XYZ file of C-alpha atoms in Angstrom:
247
model
C -4.420 -12.066 3.537
C -7.143 -9.841 4.708
C -7.498 -11.011 8.265
C -6.666 -7.456 9.121
C -6.174 -4.134 7.422
C -3.087 -3.976 9.393
C -2.937 -7.620 9.389
C -2.688 -7.055 6.115
C -3.956 -7.480 2.640
C -6.000 -10.044 0.749
C -4.790 -11.596 -2.382
C -4.384 -15.070 -3.668
C -3.643 -16.848 -6.817
C -4.967 -20.145 -8.072
C -2.219 -22.475 -6.994
C -2.420 -24.620 -10.098
C -2.184 -21.577 -12.342
C 0.682 -20.129 -10.365
C 2.568 -23.408 -10.414
C 2.072 -23.797 -14.161
C 3.237 -20.238 -14.782
C 6.248 -20.808 -12.546
C 7.118 -24.008 -14.403
C 6.996 -22.252 -17.776
C 9.128 -19.417 -16.435
C 11.628 -21.808 -14.903
C 11.909 -23.637 -18.226
C 12.579 -20.355 -20.008
C 15.186 -19.508 -17.399
C 16.907 -22.851 -17.900
C 17.167 -22.227 -21.605
C 18.600 -18.744 -21.305
C 20.872 -18.824 -18.270
C 24.057 -20.696 -17.570
C 23.954 -23.241 -14.695
C 25.637 -20.901 -12.203
C 23.132 -18.148 -13.039
C 19.927 -20.162 -12.635
C 17.777 -20.241 -9.514
C 14.675 -22.294 -8.811
C 11.099 -21.569 -7.870
C 10.270 -20.498 -4.342
C 6.678 -21.249 -3.365
C 4.867 -20.570 -0.086
C 1.263 -21.613 0.596
C -1.267 -21.149 3.397
C -4.670 -22.798 3.708
C -7.160 -22.603 6.539
C -8.919 -20.280 8.950
C -7.785 -17.067 10.593
C -9.371 -14.733 13.129
C -8.050 -11.319 14.167
C -9.254 -8.718 16.651
C -7.800 -5.509 18.086
C -8.758 -3.399 21.105
C -7.616 -0.009 22.389
C -8.568 2.264 25.258
C -7.782 5.306 23.092
C -9.537 4.870 19.734
C -9.350 8.616 18.996
C -6.011 10.102 20.062
C -7.075 13.640 19.123
C -9.733 13.544 21.836
C -7.320 12.348 24.534
C -5.424 14.701 26.830
C -1.645 14.775 26.658
C -0.268 12.463 29.341
C -3.126 9.944 29.117
C -1.949 6.332 29.417
C -3.457 4.130 26.707
C -3.445 0.366 26.311
C -4.095 -1.825 23.316
C -4.095 -5.494 22.368
C -4.234 -7.687 19.268
C -5.148 -11.386 19.153
C -4.783 -13.641 16.117
C -5.926 -17.265 15.976
C -5.187 -19.655 13.106
C -6.268 -23.181 12.238
C -4.307 -23.823 9.085
C -1.659 -25.702 7.194
C 1.224 -24.411 5.130
C 3.825 -25.544 2.667
C 7.150 -24.244 1.443
C 9.264 -25.246 -1.515
C 12.530 -23.913 -2.883
C 13.569 -25.409 -6.188
C 13.041 -29.159 -6.418
C 15.119 -30.308 -3.447
C 13.387 -28.728 -0.431
C 9.748 -29.172 0.457
C 7.918 -28.818 3.778
C 4.212 -29.216 4.469
C 2.531 -28.760 7.836
C -0.609 -30.564 8.923
C -3.466 -28.371 10.086
C -2.813 -27.051 13.584
C -3.820 -24.247 15.924
C -1.684 -21.149 16.476
C -2.400 -18.103 18.656
C -0.437 -14.839 18.434
C -0.779 -11.916 20.848
C 0.522 -8.376 21.101
C -0.372 -5.812 23.760
C 1.140 -2.512 24.831
C 0.942 0.661 26.896
C 1.715 4.127 25.593
C 1.356 7.761 26.657
C -0.399 10.426 24.598
C 1.960 13.219 23.559
C 2.339 16.049 21.057
C 5.545 15.536 19.094
C 7.153 18.169 16.877
C 8.470 16.133 13.956
C 9.546 19.181 11.951
C 9.781 22.859 12.954
C 6.222 23.999 13.459
C 4.757 20.558 12.619
C 3.246 18.988 15.732
C 1.435 15.649 15.681
C -0.622 13.978 18.410
C 0.752 10.480 18.928
C 1.121 7.773 21.557
C 4.674 7.011 22.698
C 5.329 3.402 23.614
C 6.110 2.576 27.238
C 5.944 -1.214 27.165
C 4.868 -4.084 24.969
C 4.364 -7.818 25.214
C 4.207 -10.269 22.302
C 4.361 -13.984 21.619
C 3.161 -17.007 19.671
C 1.837 -20.404 20.783
C 1.968 -23.270 18.278
C 0.094 -25.802 20.432
C -3.102 -23.752 20.769
C -6.628 -25.137 20.916
C -8.506 -23.464 18.060
C -12.078 -24.475 17.166
C -13.573 -23.099 13.952
C -16.972 -23.076 12.268
C -16.586 -23.635 8.490
C -19.284 -21.011 7.842
C -17.297 -18.408 9.796
C -19.956 -18.172 12.469
C -17.445 -18.516 15.299
C -13.834 -19.191 16.273
C -12.771 -20.048 19.841
C -9.148 -20.198 20.906
C -7.232 -20.919 24.103
C -3.481 -21.101 24.621
C -0.629 -20.478 27.010
C 1.520 -18.090 24.999
C 5.250 -17.662 25.720
C 5.847 -13.925 25.540
C 8.648 -11.387 25.418
C 8.059 -8.358 27.659
C 9.769 -5.107 26.709
C 9.883 -2.109 29.070
C 11.035 0.904 27.081
C 11.233 3.162 30.133
C 13.522 0.773 32.016
C 15.276 -0.329 28.801
C 14.771 -3.974 29.752
C 13.439 -7.181 28.248
C 12.202 -10.274 30.058
C 10.216 -13.397 29.152
C 7.107 -14.969 30.616
C 3.837 -16.635 29.671
C 0.274 -15.459 29.141
C -2.906 -17.522 29.437
C -5.175 -16.424 26.588
C -8.805 -17.191 25.782
C -10.529 -15.506 22.848
C -13.967 -15.873 21.268
C -14.909 -14.496 17.842
C -18.504 -14.362 16.549
C -19.265 -13.644 12.900
C -21.555 -10.752 11.994
C -23.050 -9.597 8.703
C -22.625 -11.241 5.297
C -19.608 -13.197 4.135
C -17.548 -11.618 1.347
C -15.702 -13.387 -1.433
C -11.919 -12.925 -1.650
C -10.372 -13.371 -5.079
C -7.306 -11.197 -5.515
C -4.167 -11.654 -7.560
C -0.905 -9.844 -8.105
C 1.798 -10.366 -10.737
C 5.065 -8.497 -11.008
C 8.134 -9.156 -13.128
C 11.375 -7.615 -14.300
C 14.420 -8.941 -16.102
C 15.504 -11.149 -13.214
C 12.476 -11.963 -11.074
C 8.859 -12.983 -11.542
C 6.442 -12.817 -8.626
C 2.897 -14.232 -8.379
C 0.692 -14.059 -5.325
C -2.913 -13.997 -4.274
C -5.700 -15.249 -2.047
C -9.021 -16.977 -2.598
C -11.638 -17.619 0.027
C -14.177 -15.855 2.213
C -14.088 -13.287 4.996
C -16.571 -11.883 7.473
C -16.756 -9.135 10.087
C -17.107 -10.188 13.711
C -17.313 -9.249 17.345
C -14.820 -10.624 19.844
C -13.784 -10.839 23.469
C -10.461 -11.881 24.964
C -9.101 -12.671 28.406
C -5.432 -12.414 29.405
C -4.493 -14.225 32.631
C -8.132 -14.208 33.730
C -8.674 -10.474 33.078
C -10.799 -9.199 30.184
C -8.846 -7.140 27.667
C -9.890 -3.497 28.234
C -10.841 -0.968 25.607
C -12.969 -0.657 22.507
C -12.980 -3.316 19.808
C -11.639 -1.452 16.767
C -11.145 -4.318 14.296
C -12.422 -7.871 13.925
C -12.284 -10.224 10.968
C -12.769 -13.919 10.255
C -11.314 -15.546 7.128
C -11.253 -18.898 5.374
C -8.621 -18.709 2.665
C -6.153 -20.474 0.486
C -3.158 -18.307 -0.240
C -0.134 -18.839 -2.444
C 3.004 -16.915 -3.253
C 5.397 -17.961 -5.998
C 8.681 -16.222 -6.698
C 10.684 -17.294 -9.742
C 14.302 -16.154 -9.968
C 16.005 -16.480 -13.314
C 18.715 -14.958 -15.461
C 20.424 -13.757 -12.283
C 23.821 -12.268 -13.118
C 26.683 -14.234 -11.599
C 28.924 -12.384 -9.173
C 32.503 -11.674 -9.938
């Protein structure tokens, strides 16, 4: 889903079409495989709104001096529902709810020799903090004009220098404002071999945005380097059939 181009992708299939294709494939599998070799359809769906933004104090590492300490942060906010089904015996469906995910870090600019004579400017991680709140307050505009989110996020805190990990919480408030035109998403993917068929894709709309975020009352520092709003319906169907039995 293209809430981010490191949040990663956009693609969706018409759920009815995917389900029909999966049913046909499953029927074929039933006819050609013995009971112990057959496996059912796995289907995962997502429907709703998503907002994603990323900030960094070092948007161009090549221009930074070695030893510079950089910080960065990502915030994702969802108002969505999802469903999961494996075969015909297991089915879950979530009602629409708000979720906020966060990730922030510090790193130090360094030149690293990966191979003899090959030196690359990079940023070596010093610490990171990440977490997910499932009881977030997320307000969305159906036209992707704005998304506002607040949450207390339980986080894991990793200190690479001290080789330690602790837990805590982070009060988060983020505001996303749509900019520019909305763009249609209609992407599909289909892959198959002798044993597996895979269908996936996304339909919906996306829009660029501006954003601001506050962690524990302090504005997230740095330059906004990515921002996207999406309203999508996404489906993934994996059909396993003719799987060789073990032994």
